[in-house]
Coordinates of C-alpha atoms in Angstrom, one line a residue:
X1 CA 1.0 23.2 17.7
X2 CA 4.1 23.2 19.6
X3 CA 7.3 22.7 18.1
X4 CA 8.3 19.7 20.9
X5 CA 6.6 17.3 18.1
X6 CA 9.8 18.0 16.1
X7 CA 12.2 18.2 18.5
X8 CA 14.6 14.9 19.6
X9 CA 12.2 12.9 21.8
X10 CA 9.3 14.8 20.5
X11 CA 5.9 13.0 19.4
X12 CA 2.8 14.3 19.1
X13 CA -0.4 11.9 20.2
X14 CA -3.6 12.0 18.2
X15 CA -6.4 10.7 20.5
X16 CA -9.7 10.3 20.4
X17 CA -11.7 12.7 22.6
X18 CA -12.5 11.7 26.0
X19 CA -10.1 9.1 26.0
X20 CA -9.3 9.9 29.3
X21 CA -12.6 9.8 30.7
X22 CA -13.1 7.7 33.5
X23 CA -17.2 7.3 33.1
X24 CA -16.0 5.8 29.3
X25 CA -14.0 2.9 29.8
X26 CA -12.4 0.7 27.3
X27 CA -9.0 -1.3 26.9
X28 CA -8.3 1.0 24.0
X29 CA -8.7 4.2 26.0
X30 CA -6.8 2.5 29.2
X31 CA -3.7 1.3 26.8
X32 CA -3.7 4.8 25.4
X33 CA -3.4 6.4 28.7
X34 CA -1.2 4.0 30.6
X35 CA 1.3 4.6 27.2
X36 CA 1.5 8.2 26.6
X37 CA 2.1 8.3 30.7
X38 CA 5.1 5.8 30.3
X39 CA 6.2 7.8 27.4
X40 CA 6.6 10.7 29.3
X41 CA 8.3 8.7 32.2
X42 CA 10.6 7.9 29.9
X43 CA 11.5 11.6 28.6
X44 CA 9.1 11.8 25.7
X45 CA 8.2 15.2 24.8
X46 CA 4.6 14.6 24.6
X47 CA 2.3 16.8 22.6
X48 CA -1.2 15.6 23.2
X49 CA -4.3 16.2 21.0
X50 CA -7.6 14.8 20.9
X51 CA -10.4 15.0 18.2
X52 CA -13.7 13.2 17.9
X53 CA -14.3 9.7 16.6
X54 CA -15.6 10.3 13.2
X55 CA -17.1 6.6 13.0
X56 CA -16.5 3.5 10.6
X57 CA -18.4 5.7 7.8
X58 CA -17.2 9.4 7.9
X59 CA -19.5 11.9 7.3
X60 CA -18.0 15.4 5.4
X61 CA -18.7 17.2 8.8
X62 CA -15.9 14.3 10.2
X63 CA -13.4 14.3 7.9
X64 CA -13.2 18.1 7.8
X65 CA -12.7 18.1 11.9
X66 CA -9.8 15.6 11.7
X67 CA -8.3 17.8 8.6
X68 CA -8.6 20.4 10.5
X69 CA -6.6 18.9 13.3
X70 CA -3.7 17.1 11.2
X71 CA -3.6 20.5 9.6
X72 CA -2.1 21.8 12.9
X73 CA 1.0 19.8 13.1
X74 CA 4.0 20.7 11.9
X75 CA 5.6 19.0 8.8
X76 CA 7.9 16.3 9.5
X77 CA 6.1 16.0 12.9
X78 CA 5.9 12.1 14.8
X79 CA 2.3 11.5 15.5
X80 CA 1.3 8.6 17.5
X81 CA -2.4 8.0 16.3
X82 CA -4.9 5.8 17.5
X83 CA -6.8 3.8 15.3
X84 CA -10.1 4.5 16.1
X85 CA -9.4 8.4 14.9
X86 CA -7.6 7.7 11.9
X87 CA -8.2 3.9 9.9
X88 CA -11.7 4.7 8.6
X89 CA -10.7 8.3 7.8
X90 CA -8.1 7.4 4.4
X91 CA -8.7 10.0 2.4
X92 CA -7.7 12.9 5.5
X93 CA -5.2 10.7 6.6
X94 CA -3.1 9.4 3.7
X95 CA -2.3 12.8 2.2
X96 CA -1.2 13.9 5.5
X97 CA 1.0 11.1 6.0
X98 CA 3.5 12.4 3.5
X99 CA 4.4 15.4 5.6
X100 CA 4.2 13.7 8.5
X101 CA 5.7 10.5 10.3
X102 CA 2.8 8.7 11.4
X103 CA 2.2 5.3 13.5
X104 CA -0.6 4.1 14.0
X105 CA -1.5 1.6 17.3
X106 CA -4.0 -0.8 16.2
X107 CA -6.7 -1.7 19.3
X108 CA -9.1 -3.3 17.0
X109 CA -9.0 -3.3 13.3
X110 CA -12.5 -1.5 12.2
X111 CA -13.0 -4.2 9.8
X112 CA -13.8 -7.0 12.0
X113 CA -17.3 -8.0 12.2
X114 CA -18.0 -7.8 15.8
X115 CA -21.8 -9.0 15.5
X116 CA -20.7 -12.8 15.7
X117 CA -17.3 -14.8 16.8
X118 CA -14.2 -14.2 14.8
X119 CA -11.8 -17.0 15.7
X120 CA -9.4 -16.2 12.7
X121 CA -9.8 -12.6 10.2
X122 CA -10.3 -14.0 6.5
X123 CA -7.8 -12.8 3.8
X124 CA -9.8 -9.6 2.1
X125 CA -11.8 -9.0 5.7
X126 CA -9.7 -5.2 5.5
X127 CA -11.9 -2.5 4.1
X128 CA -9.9 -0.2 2.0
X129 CA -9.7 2.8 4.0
X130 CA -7.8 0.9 6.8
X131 CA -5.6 -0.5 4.4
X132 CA -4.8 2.4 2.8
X133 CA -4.1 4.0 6.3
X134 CA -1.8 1.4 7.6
X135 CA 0.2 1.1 4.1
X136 CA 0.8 4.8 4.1
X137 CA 2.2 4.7 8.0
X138 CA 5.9 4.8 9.0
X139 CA 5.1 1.9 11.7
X140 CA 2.2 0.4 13.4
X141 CA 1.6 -0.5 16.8
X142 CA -0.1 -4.1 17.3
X143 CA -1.3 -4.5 21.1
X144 CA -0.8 -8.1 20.8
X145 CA 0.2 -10.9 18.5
X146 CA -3.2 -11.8 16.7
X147 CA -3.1 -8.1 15.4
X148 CA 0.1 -8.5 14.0
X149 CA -1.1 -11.8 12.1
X150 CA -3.9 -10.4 10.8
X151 CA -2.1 -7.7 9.5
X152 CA 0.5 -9.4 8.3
X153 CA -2.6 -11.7 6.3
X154 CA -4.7 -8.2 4.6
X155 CA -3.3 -7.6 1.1
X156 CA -0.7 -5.3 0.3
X157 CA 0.0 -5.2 3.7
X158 CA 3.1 -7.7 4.4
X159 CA 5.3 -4.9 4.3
X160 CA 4.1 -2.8 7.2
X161 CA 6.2 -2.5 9.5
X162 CA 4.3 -3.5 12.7
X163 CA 5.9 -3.8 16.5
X164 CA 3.9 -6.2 18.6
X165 CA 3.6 -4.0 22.1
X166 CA 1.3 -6.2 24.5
X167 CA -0.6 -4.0 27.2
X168 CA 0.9 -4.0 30.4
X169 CA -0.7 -4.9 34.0
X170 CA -0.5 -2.9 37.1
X171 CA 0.9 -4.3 40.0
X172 CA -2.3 -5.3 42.8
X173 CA -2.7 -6.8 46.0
X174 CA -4.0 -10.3 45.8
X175 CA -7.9 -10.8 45.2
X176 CA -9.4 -12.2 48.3
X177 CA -12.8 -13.3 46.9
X178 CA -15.6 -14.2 48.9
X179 CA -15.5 -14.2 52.7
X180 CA -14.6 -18.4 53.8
X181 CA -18.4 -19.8 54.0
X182 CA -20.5 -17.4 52.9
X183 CA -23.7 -18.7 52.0
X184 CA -24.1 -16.4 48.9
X185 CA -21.4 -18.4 47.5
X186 CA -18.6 -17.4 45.6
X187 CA -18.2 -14.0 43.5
X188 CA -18.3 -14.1 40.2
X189 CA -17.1 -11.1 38.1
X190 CA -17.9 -9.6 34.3
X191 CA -16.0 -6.7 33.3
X192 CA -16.1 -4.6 29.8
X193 CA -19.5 -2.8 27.8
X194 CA -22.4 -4.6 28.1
X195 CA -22.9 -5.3 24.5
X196 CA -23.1 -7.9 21.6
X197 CA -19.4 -8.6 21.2
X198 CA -19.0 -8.8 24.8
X199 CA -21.4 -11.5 24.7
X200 CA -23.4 -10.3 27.7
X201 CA -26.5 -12.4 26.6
X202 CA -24.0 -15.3 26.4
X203 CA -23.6 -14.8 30.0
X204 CA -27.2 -14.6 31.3
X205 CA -28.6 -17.3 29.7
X206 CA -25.6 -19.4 31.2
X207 CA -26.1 -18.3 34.9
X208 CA -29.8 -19.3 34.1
X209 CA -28.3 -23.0 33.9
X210 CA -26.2 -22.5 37.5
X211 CA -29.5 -21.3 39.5
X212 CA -28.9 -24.9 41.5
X213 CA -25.3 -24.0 43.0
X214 CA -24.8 -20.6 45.5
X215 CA -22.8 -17.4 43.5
X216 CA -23.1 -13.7 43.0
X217 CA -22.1 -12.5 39.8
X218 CA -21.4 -8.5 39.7
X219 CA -21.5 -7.3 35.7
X220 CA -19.4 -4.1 35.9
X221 CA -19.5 -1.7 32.7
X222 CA -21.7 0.9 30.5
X223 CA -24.3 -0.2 28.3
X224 CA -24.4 0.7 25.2
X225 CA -27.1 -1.3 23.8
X226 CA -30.7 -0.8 25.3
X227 CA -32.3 -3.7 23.3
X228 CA -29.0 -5.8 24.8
X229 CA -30.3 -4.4 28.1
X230 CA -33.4 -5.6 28.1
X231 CA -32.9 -9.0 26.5
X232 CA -30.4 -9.4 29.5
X233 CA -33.0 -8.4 31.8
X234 CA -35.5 -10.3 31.1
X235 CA -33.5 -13.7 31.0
X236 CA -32.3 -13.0 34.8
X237 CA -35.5 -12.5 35.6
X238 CA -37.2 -15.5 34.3
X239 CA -34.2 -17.6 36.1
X240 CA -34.9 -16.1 39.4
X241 CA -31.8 -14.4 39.6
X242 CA -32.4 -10.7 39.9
X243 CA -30.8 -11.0 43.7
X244 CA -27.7 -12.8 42.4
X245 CA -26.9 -10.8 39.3
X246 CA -25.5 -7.2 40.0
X247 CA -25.8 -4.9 37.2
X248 CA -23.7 -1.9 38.6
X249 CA -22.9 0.3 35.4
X250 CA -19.3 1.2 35.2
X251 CA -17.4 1.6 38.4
X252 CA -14.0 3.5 38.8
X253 CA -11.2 3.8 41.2
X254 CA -11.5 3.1 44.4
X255 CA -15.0 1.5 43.6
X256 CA -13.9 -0.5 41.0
X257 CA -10.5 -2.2 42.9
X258 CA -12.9 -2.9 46.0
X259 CA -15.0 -5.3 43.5
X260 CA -11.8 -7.0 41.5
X261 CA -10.2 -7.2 45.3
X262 CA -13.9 -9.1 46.2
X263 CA -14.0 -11.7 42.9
X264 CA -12.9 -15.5 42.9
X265 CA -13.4 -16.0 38.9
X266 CA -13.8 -13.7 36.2
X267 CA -16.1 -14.0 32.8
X268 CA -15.1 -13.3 29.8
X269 CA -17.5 -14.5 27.0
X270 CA -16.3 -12.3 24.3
X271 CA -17.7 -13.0 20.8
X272 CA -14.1 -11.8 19.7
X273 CA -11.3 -9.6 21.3
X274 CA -7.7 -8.7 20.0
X275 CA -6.3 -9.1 23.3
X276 CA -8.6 -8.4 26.4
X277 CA -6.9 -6.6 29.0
X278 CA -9.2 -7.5 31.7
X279 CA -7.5 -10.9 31.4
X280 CA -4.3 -9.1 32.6
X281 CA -5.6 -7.1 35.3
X282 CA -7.4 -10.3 36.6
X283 CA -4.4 -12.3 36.5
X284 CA -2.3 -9.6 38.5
X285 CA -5.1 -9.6 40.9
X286 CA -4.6 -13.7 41.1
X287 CA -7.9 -14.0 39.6
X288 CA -8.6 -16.9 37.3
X289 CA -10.6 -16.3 34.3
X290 CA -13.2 -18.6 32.1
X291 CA -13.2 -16.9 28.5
X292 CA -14.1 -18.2 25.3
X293 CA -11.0 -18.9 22.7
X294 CA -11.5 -16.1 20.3
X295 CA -8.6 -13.5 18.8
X296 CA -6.1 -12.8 21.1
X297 CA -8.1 -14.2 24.4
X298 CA -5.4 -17.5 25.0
X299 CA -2.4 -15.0 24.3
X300 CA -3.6 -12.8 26.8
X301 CA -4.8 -15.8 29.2
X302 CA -1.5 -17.9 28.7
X303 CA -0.2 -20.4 31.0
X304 CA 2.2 -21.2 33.4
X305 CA 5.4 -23.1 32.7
X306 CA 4.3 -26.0 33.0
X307 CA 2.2 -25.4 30.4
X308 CA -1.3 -24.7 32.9
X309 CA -3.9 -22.5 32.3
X310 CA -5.0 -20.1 34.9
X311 CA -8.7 -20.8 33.7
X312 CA -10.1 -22.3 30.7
X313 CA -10.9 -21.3 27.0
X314 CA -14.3 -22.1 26.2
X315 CA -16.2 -22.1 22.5
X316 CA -18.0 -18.3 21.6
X317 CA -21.7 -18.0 21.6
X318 CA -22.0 -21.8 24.0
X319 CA -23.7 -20.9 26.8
X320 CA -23.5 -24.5 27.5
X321 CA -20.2 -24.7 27.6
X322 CA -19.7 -21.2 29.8
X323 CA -22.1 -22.7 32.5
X324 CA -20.4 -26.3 32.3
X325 CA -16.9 -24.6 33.1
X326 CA -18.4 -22.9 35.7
X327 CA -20.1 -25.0 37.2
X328 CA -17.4 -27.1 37.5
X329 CA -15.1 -24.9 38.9
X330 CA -18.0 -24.0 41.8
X331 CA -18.4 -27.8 42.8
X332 CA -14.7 -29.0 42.5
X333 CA -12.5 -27.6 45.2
X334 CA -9.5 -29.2 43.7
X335 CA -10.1 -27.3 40.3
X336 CA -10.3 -24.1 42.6
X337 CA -7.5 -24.3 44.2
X338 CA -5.5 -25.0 40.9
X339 CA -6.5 -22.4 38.9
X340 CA -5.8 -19.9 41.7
X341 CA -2.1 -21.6 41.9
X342 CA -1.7 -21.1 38.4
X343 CA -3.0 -17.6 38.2
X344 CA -0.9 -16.4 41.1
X345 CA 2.2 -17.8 39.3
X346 CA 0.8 -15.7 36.0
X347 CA 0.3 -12.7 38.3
X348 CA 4.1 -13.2 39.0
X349 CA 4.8 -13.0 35.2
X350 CA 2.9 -10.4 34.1
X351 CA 5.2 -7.9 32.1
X352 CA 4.4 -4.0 33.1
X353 CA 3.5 -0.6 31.5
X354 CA 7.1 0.5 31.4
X355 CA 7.8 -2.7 28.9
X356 CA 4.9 -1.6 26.5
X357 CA 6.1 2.1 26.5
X358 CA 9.5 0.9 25.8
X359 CA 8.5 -1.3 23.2
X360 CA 6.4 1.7 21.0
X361 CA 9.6 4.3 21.9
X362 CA 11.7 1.9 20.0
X363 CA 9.2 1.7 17.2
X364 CA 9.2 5.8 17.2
X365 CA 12.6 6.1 17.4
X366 CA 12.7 3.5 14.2
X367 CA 9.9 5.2 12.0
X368 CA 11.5 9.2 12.6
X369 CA 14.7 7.5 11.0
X370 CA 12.4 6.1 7.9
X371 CA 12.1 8.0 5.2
X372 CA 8.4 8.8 6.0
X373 CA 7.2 9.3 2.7
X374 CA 5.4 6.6 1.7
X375 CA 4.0 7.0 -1.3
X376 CA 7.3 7.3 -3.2
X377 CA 8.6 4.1 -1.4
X378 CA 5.3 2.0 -3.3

């Protein structure tokens, strides 16, 4: 391991493997990227290194890999560590923490249920291994306010010091939508992994209630869930909407900016989310969003200064309520045209990638000055 980890300005990144990978998209993977990036803009001597994802349940085989990898760095070394790579994985990590100055950034705490909607994390929700990990850090990295809350909430956790850094949005040209009276209607837009906590079945069985009004809804993003797949098919199909609902797997670059650049409203019915940066990217695009009010959805949504939404915030699991928003929005011009005001005065708002980078420097800088050593501070 190079000695850059140790030197002023030095951190070494602990990622998970294939983070990178456009075919594997994720918020988590896009924050990571768009951060180390910035960090480097910045003057970071950045010392990347990826291992495998051992899972919420470590096998031996795991645990051993990621040992093997914290092995490498030098004592007294700043790692940057994802979460995903190192909350479920105490017993490697804590021992290694007292050599070395960790922080963690927190995308998703592993112990959330994600099989049903989480509007607020229940005291005692943490698992041990993630609290142990997070108490034995020199800082953690929040991606947005929620996180920091429920951190602040797990026991034996109040003293962690945690820096709220909120993922930034790329500046984009204005979404145009729909061409001016097309008959297809407007185009409708789901973005993320079509899975459970996405609520992708949410979503079908809701455009089954809009078959009356015209729309085109493209659902963008891998599957990861076969039995999802098919219970997603089949409800399209029985609605008669095989011709209206696009499932185009995941789409990148050039691909993917053509079809944000072509949406009017974007669909977000998330059983629960810590942020969602698809919000963001939306709202830089001008795009208003529908979303359900879970986690850290209405932080990420936010409002204008007058206090407007650029959308609205809708119950979890109410495919009722997803179509009725909806379906209001395609039948009132007005409501259109206000919620595209308000998002273009978001879009104007939007803080940028250089603003999170500088937020988690300061945080770095802060936790190399720490005495790292945290089990002799408890």
């Amino acid at each position: 391991m190079p000695d850059s980890a140790r030197a002023p300005g030095g951190v070494t990144a602990l990622m998970p493997s294939g983070y990178r990978d456009p075919l594997r998209p994720s918020g988590g993977n896009n924050y990571d990227a768009h951060l180390l990036d910035g960090l480097r803009r910045d003057g970071w001597q950045l010392t990347e290194t990826t291992t495998p994802d051992p899972g919420p349940e470590p096998d031996r085989a795991g645990l051993e890999r990621l040992d093997a990898t914290l092995a490498g760095i030098p004592d007294g070394a700043l790692v940057l560590a994802d979460g995903l790579v190192t909350t479920a994985a105490a017993a490697v990590v804590v021992p290694h923490s007292r050599r070395l100055v960790v922080v963690v950034v927190l995308h998703l705490p592993r112990s959330l249920p994600l099989d049903g909607p989480v509007a607020r994390a229940p005291h005692g929700v943490i698992s041990d291994s993630e609290r142990r990990v997070l108490a034995a850090a020199a800082g953690v990295i929040a991606t947005s306010r929620w996180t920091a809350s429920w951190i602040a909430e797990q026991p034996g956790l109040a003293d962690v010091s945690v820096t709220v850094a909120s993922p930034g949005a790329e500046p984009a040209p204005r979404a145009v939508g729909a061409p001016a009276g097309s008959e297809a209607g407007p185009n409708l837009l789901f973005l993320g992994r079509l899975a459970t906590h996405k609520g992708v079945e949410v979503l079908a069985h809701a455009l089954g209630m809009l078959a009356d009004v015209p729309w085109q809804c493209w659902c963008v993003g891998p599957a990861d869930n076969l039995a999802v797949m098919a219970d997603v098919r089949r409800t399209i199909e029985r609605a008669n909407l095989s011709t209206r609902v696009h499932l185009t797997g995941a789409l990148t670059g050039t691909a993917l900016a053509d079809r944000m650049h072509a949406t009017d409203l974007l669909l977000v019915p998330s059983r629960f989310e810590t942020y969602g940066m698809v919000i963001t990217e939306a709202l830089a695009r001008g795009i208003p969003v529908v979303a359900t009010d879970v986690g850290g959805i209405g932080e990420a949504l936010g409002s204008d200064r007058e206090g407007r939404r650029p959308g609205r915030l809708i119950p979890p699991d109410d495919p009722a309520a997803l179509a009725a928003a909806v379906h209001a929005w395609l039948t009132g011009p007005s409501l259109r045209r206000l919620w595209r005001e308000t998002a273009h005065r978001r879009r104007d708002e939007l803080g940028d990638w250089s603003r999170t980078a500088r937020l988690v420097a300061g945080a770095l800088i802060t936790a190399r000055r720490r005495p790292h050593d945290r089990e002799a501070q408890r």
